[in-house]
GROMACS .gro file of C-alpha atoms in nm:
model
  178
    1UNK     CA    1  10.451  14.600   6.222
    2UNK     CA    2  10.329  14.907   6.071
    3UNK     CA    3  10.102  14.943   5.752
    4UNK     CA    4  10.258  14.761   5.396
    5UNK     CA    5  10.553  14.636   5.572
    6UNK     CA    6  10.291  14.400   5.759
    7UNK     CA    7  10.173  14.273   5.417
    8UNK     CA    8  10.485  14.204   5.273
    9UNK     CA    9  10.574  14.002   5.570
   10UNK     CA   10  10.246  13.810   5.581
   11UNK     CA   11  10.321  13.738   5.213
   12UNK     CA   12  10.722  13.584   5.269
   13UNK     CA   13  10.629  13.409   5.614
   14UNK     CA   14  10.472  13.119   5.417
   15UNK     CA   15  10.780  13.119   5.167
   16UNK     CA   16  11.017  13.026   5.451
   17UNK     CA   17  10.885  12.666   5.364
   18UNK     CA   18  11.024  12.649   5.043
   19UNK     CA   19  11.382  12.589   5.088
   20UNK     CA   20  11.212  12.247   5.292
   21UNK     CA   21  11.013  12.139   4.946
   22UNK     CA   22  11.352  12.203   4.770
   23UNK     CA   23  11.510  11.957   4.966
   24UNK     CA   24  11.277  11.698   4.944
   25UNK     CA   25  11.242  11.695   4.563
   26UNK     CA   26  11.647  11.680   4.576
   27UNK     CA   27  11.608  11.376   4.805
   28UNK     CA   28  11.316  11.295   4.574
   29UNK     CA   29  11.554  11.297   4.293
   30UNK     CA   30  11.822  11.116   4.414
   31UNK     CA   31  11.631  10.821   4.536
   32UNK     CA   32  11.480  10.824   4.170
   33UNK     CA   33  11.814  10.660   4.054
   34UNK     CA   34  11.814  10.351   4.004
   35UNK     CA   35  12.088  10.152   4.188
   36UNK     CA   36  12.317  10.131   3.942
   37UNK     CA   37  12.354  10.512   3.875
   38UNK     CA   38  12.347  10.575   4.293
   39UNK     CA   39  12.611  10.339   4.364
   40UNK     CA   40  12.841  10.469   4.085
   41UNK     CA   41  12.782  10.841   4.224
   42UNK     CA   42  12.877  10.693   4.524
   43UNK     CA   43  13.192  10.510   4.443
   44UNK     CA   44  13.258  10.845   4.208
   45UNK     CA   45  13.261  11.045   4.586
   46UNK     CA   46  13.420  10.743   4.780
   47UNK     CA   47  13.718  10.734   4.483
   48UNK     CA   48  13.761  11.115   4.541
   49UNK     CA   49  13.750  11.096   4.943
   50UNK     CA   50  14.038  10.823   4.868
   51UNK     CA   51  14.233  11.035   4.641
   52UNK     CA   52  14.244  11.323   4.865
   53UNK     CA   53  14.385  11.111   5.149
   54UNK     CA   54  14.649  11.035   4.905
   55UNK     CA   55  14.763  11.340   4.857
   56UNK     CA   56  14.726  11.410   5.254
   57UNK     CA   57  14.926  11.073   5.306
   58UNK     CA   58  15.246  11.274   5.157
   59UNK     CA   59  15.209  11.516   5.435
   60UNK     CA   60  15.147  11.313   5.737
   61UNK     CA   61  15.175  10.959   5.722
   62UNK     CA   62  14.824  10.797   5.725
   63UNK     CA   63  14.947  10.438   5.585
   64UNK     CA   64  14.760  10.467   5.270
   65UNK     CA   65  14.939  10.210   5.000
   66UNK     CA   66  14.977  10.407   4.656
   67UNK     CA   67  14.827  10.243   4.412
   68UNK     CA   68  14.531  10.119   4.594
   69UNK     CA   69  14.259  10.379   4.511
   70UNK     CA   70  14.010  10.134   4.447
   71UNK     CA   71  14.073   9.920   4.751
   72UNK     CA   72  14.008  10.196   4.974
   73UNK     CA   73  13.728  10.381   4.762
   74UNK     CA   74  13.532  10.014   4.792
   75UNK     CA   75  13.658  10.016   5.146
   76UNK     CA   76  13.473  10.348   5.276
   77UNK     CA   77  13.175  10.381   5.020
   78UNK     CA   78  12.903  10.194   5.237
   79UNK     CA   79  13.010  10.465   5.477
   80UNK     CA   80  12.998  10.759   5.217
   81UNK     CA   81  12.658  10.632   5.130
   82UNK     CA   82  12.502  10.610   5.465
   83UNK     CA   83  12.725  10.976   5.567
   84UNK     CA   84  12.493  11.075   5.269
   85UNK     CA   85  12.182  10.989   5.372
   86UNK     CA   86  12.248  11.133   5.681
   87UNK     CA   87  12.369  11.473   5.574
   88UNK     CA   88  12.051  11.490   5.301
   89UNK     CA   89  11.835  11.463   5.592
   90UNK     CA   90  12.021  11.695   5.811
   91UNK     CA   91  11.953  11.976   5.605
   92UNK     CA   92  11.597  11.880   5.537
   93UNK     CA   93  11.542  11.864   5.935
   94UNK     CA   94  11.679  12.227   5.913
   95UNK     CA   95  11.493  12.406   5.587
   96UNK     CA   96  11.158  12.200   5.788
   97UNK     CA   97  11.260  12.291   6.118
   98UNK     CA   98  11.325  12.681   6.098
   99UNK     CA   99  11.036  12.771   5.994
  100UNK     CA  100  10.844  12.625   6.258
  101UNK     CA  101  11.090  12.819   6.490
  102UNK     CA  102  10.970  13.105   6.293
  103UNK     CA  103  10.627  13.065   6.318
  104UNK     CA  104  10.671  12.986   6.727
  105UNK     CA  105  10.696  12.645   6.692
  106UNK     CA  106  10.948  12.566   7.083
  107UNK     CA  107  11.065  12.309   7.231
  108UNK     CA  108  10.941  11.960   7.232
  109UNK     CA  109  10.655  12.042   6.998
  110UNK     CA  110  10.899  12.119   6.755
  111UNK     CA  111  11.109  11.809   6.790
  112UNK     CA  112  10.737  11.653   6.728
  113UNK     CA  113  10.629  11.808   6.469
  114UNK     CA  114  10.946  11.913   6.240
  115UNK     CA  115  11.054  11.550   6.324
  116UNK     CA  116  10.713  11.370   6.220
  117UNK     CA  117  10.734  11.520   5.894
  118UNK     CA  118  11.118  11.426   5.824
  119UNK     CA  119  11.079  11.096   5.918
  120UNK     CA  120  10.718  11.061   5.752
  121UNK     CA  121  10.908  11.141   5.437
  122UNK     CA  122  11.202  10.925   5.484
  123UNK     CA  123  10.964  10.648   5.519
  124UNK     CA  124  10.792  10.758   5.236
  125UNK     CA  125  11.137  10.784   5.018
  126UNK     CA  126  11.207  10.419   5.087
  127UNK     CA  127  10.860  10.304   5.012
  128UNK     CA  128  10.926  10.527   4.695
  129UNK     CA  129  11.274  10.323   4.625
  130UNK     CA  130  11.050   9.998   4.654
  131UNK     CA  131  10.934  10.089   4.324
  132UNK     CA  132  11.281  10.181   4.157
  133UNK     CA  133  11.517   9.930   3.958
  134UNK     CA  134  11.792   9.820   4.185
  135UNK     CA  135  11.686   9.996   4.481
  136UNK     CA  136  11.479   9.856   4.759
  137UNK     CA  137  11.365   9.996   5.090
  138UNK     CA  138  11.556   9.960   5.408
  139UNK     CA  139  11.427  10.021   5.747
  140UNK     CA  140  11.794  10.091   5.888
  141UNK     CA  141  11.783  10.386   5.624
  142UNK     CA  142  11.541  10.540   5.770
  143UNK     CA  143  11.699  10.514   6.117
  144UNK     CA  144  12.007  10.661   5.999
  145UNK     CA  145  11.808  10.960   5.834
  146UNK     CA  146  11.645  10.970   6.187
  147UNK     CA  147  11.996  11.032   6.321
  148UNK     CA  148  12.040  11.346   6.056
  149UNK     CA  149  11.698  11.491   6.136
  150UNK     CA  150  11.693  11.518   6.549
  151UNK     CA  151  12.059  11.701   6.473
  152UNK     CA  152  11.916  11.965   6.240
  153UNK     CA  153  11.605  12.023   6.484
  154UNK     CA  154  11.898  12.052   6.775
  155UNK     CA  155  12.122  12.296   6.506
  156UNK     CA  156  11.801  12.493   6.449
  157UNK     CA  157  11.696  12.482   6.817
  158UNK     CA  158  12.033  12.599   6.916
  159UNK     CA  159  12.106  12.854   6.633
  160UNK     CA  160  11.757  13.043   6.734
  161UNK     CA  161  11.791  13.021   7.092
  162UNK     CA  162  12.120  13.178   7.113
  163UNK     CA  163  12.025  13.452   6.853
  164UNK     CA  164  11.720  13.497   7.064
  165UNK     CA  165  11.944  13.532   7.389
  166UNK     CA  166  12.173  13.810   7.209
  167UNK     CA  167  11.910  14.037   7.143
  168UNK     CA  168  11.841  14.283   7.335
  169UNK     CA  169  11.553  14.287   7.589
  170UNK     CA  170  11.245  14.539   7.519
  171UNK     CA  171  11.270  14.717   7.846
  172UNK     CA  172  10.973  14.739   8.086
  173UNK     CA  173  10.746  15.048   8.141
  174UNK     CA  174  10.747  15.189   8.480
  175UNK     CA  175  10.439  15.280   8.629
  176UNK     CA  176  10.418  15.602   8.686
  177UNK     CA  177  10.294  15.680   9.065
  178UNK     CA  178  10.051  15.970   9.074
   0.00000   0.00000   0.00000
């Protein structure tokens, strides 16, 4: 890169790492609950989920009983929970990932590295819910953010590998024979 354009890029390179601390105050946040509030967000998503199979149940017949909401919202919300944690931790893997991709961070190192951190701070999170009111920490938690966090490294490792495959190739200087 050429003169102030070099700067400016030396300055937003480091920034690229910000969408990653976003995400983990959000998880942050979120685990700050204490289990009453969580589980009712929960339920709150699970009830929703339910209501618009009900509505798809008029279209195609999925079996859903009318009426029964709240049987099927208590039904699917251990999954909703655990889709959750999964999904948070997906898109951390990716804000912590891409970076490192950025910075020329390949391969297997990356799956170390932008791994290690995600699942450092999973652990971390559940230690963290130790300490909040209704909310303990679960080791099968952090195994199912585990299972978020190696997809995002695979999106990101994917995503940037094909990009990096569609651009063109800088093309070789002939020697010139004298």
């Amino acid at each position: 890169m050429i003169g102030p354009m070099r700067y400016v890029y030396m300055l937003l390179k480091p920034l690229s790492f910000l969408p990653a601390l976003a995400m983990m105050y959000l998880i942050f946040t979120f685990s700050s609950q204490n289990g009453e509030v969580s589980g009712d967000l929960s339920y709150r998503v699970s009830y929703k989920i339910v209501q618009v199979a009900e509505v798809a149940d008029q279209v195609v017949d999925l079996g859903i009983e009318p009426g029964n909401t709240d049987y099927y919202a208590e039904k699917i919300h251990y999954y909703v929970r655990k889709a959750a944690h999964m999904t948070e931790y997906f898109c951390l893997a990716v804000a912590v990932a891409f970076p490192f991709y950025v910075y020329g961070l390949r391969g297997f190192p990356l799956l170390l590295v932008a791994g290690a951190i995600c699942v450092g701070f999973a652990g971390l999170d559940e230690y963290h819910q130790s300490f909040v009111d209704g909310r303990g920490p679960s080791l099968r938690d952090v195994g199912i953010d585990s299972i978020g966090i190696f997809f995002g490294i695979m999106v990101v490792k994917l995503l940037c590998w094909t990009t990096l495959q569609m651009l063109p190739k800088p093309k070789k200087k002939r020697k010139r024979r004298t």
